[in-house]
Amino acid sequence: MNARYTLIVGTKDWSSWSLRPYMALRATAAPFIETVIQLRRTESPSTREQILKHSLAGRVPVLTIEEGGKSVTVWDSVAICETLAERHPEAKLWPSDPFMRAEARAYAAEMHSGFPDVRDQLSMDFARRHPTPELRDATKDQIARIIHAWTNALERFGKHGGFLFGEFSVADCMYAPVVSRFITYDVALPKLALEYAQRVMALPAMQDWGAASQKEIDAGIA
Ligand SMILES: N[C@@H](CCC(=O)N[C@@H](CS)C(=O)NCC(=O)O)C(=O)O
């Protein structure tokens, strides 16, 4: 397959939605070009102006695929992960067992549509460390739900690979920014969840994202 992939992401230290398809794309081992758009920029060209050049949805991440003289633009983290999973079956981005796959999709979907208080109170700041803020009850409930969900999957499938559904999957991509948030804000985790978080943080793709985030901080743009 001679596809040319371009992944358009936001400021890496902050853009949790961008991290998800980046993890999936790295898992495919396919070469890709990356364009980073600075988030929270109001002066021209503003963040919005820059994103609109790539997608009228006005949000990152965006993946463009050029292949065989045709091209397509895919926006939204889940659509990008699904497209990559379909195009790269060898990467096994979803579990091969249909029931495990159905459940892994539910994990990914729950993350995509849920946990608003975690996202609001513990916004991603990948390369920084902060004290745990005073958490609202709703945030505590959502953290407890995430820990329960992780533990439930890890107990049943984690032995065979260490990730939520054993081998690394889109479910792990979707939770990668949550792992980062829990580390950034020093959220207390039980052993199994903590070991999982450490395993995700140790992935080369997470390390690379962290190094790029640190560079943004050093350059004063995050
Ligand atoms: N549901 C979307 C959310 C995308 C999103 O909200 N992205 C943020 C950055 S993390 C964005 O593009 N914000 C635009 C802006 O800051 O102007 C997805 O899954 O891709």
XYZ file of C-alpha atoms and ligand atoms in Angstrom:
242
model
C 0.000 0.000 0.000
C 1.535 3.299 -1.051
C -0.683 5.674 0.851
C 0.577 9.046 1.938
C -0.734 9.856 5.397
C -0.762 13.332 6.912
C -1.911 13.600 10.505
C -2.882 17.087 11.625
C -2.753 17.454 15.378
C -2.984 20.244 17.956
C -0.338 21.417 20.438
C 0.881 18.102 21.751
C 1.066 19.039 25.411
C -2.658 19.862 25.382
C -4.352 18.019 22.543
C -5.739 14.873 24.085
C -7.942 14.125 21.077
C -4.912 14.274 18.783
C -2.935 11.799 20.879
C -5.479 9.020 20.291
C -5.140 8.592 16.505
C -1.411 9.335 16.788
C -1.102 6.239 18.983
C -3.103 4.211 16.469
C -1.057 5.461 13.526
C 2.199 4.668 15.316
C 0.878 1.169 16.046
C 0.446 0.571 12.306
C 4.151 1.433 11.743
C 3.098 3.238 8.534
C 5.139 6.329 7.626
C 3.281 9.609 8.005
C 3.757 13.348 7.846
C 2.711 15.345 10.855
C 1.397 18.902 10.967
C 1.077 20.518 14.395
C -1.357 23.404 14.765
C -0.897 25.662 17.744
C -4.028 25.592 19.893
C -5.397 28.634 21.824
C -3.883 31.040 19.282
C -6.048 34.111 18.724
C -3.773 36.269 16.578
C -3.784 35.649 12.839
C -3.464 32.976 11.618
C -5.634 31.842 14.514
C -6.055 28.229 15.541
C -9.448 28.184 13.881
C -8.192 29.656 10.606
C -5.417 27.083 10.464
C -7.652 24.112 11.233
C -10.263 25.206 8.682
C -7.649 24.854 5.935
C -7.713 21.115 6.640
C -11.255 20.418 7.838
C -14.490 22.399 7.896
C -15.351 20.638 11.163
C -12.864 23.062 12.744
C -11.315 20.485 15.053
C -8.159 18.430 15.186
C -7.190 15.621 14.769
C -7.550 15.275 11.006
C -6.028 12.560 8.829
C -5.626 12.973 5.098
C -4.936 9.926 2.954
C -3.625 10.257 -0.584
C -3.536 7.066 -2.587
C -3.790 6.104 -6.253
C -4.467 9.681 -7.373
C -7.357 10.082 -4.909
C -7.509 11.643 -1.481
C -9.803 11.669 1.516
C -9.994 13.763 4.671
C -11.007 11.992 7.872
C -11.781 14.043 10.967
C -12.649 13.019 14.513
C -10.434 10.713 16.580
C -12.723 7.684 16.437
C -13.251 7.863 12.674
C -9.482 8.065 12.179
C -8.811 5.095 14.493
C -11.517 3.037 12.744
C -10.124 3.905 9.317
C -6.606 2.920 10.352
C -7.843 -0.332 11.903
C -9.628 -1.208 8.664
C -6.675 -0.273 6.455
C -4.078 -2.055 8.593
C -5.535 -5.402 9.695
C -1.991 -6.624 10.384
C -1.730 -4.072 13.237
C -4.689 -5.769 14.983
C -5.989 -2.450 16.277
C -9.160 -4.210 17.372
C -9.199 -7.658 19.086
C -9.818 -10.536 16.657
C -12.415 -12.196 18.922
C -15.822 -10.682 18.015
C -17.095 -10.416 21.604
C -13.840 -8.867 22.816
C -13.967 -6.515 19.837
C -17.528 -5.494 20.685
C -16.510 -4.746 24.258
C -13.344 -2.897 23.210
C -15.529 -0.698 20.992
C -17.780 0.026 23.969
C -14.718 1.086 25.993
C -13.600 3.406 23.204
C -17.095 4.841 22.727
C -17.602 5.424 26.455
C -14.387 7.439 26.515
C -15.270 9.368 23.385
C -18.671 10.451 24.662
C -18.112 10.563 28.400
C -16.109 11.674 31.427
C -16.714 15.427 30.940
C -15.620 16.341 34.466
C -12.332 14.437 34.167
C -11.691 16.239 30.894
C -12.602 19.590 32.427
C -10.820 19.343 35.780
C -7.804 17.334 34.676
C -7.143 18.841 31.270
C -4.211 17.253 29.479
C -0.859 18.893 30.189
C 1.256 15.974 29.062
C 4.766 17.006 30.078
C 3.911 18.962 33.230
C 3.222 17.690 36.747
C 0.629 19.353 39.013
C -0.662 18.612 42.504
C -4.030 16.839 42.503
C -6.695 19.571 42.498
C -9.711 19.543 44.838
C -11.855 17.112 42.865
C -15.598 17.574 42.383
C -17.797 14.604 43.286
C -18.630 14.064 39.610
C -14.920 13.933 38.762
C -14.296 11.425 41.558
C -17.168 9.261 40.297
C -15.809 9.326 36.750
C -12.282 8.449 37.905
C -13.729 5.530 39.878
C -15.623 4.361 36.789
C -12.465 4.512 34.662
C -10.434 2.580 37.242
C -13.202 -0.018 37.524
C -13.421 -0.398 33.757
C -9.644 -0.717 33.343
C -9.410 -3.252 36.174
C -12.279 -5.282 34.802
C -10.647 -5.590 31.374
C -7.107 -6.074 32.695
C -8.174 -8.885 35.028
C -9.823 -10.786 32.203
C -7.555 -10.044 29.238
C -4.481 -8.151 30.443
C -2.378 -11.257 31.117
C -1.853 -11.735 27.382
C -0.076 -8.518 26.494
C -0.637 -6.168 29.396
C -3.141 -3.881 27.702
C -6.891 -3.570 28.265
C -7.774 -6.285 25.782
C -4.421 -8.066 25.914
C -2.599 -6.747 22.872
C -2.553 -2.965 22.331
C -5.832 -1.830 20.723
C -7.892 1.253 19.916
C -9.317 1.010 23.449
C -5.813 1.788 24.777
C -5.408 4.614 22.243
C -8.627 6.189 23.528
C -7.494 5.993 27.160
C -3.874 7.079 26.549
C -4.639 10.755 27.347
C -6.415 9.665 30.542
C -3.272 7.793 31.562
C -1.314 11.000 30.959
C -3.791 13.043 33.018
C -3.642 10.610 35.941
C 0.168 10.868 35.916
C 0.180 14.668 35.507
C -2.225 15.224 38.404
C -0.862 12.377 40.562
C -4.232 10.612 40.790
C -3.951 7.658 43.183
C -4.392 4.351 41.343
C -4.645 0.768 42.599
C -1.788 -1.585 41.623
C -3.241 -3.094 38.434
C -4.344 0.293 37.062
C -1.032 1.910 38.026
C 0.983 -0.810 36.301
C -1.212 -0.394 33.229
C -0.652 3.378 33.266
C 3.114 2.867 33.549
C 3.058 0.383 30.645
C 1.199 2.876 28.438
C 3.515 5.746 29.421
C 6.545 3.592 28.532
C 5.406 3.023 24.941
C 7.835 4.642 22.464
C 4.965 6.608 20.897
C 4.008 8.062 24.313
C 7.642 8.865 25.044
C 7.971 10.664 21.708
C 4.746 12.601 22.326
C 6.078 13.578 25.755
C 9.404 14.761 24.311
C 7.577 16.898 21.731
C 5.313 18.297 24.484
C 8.355 19.250 26.544
C 9.840 21.044 23.525
C 6.604 23.052 23.183
C 6.854 24.029 26.851
C 10.515 24.999 26.439
C 9.596 27.089 23.383
C 6.862 28.870 25.360
C 4.017 27.667 23.116
C 2.390 25.313 25.646
N -14.764 14.692 19.250
C -13.612 15.252 18.584
C -13.022 16.344 19.480
C -11.914 17.125 18.818
C -11.538 18.370 19.591
O -12.330 18.913 20.390
N -10.302 18.844 19.355
C -9.833 20.074 19.958
C -8.343 19.959 20.338
S -8.006 18.655 21.493
C -9.904 21.196 18.938
O -9.728 20.963 17.764
N -10.155 22.423 19.370
C -10.238 23.508 18.443
C -9.768 24.785 19.008
O -9.131 24.746 20.073
O -10.001 25.804 18.381
C -12.623 14.130 18.278
O -12.783 13.046 18.845
O -11.739 14.288 17.429
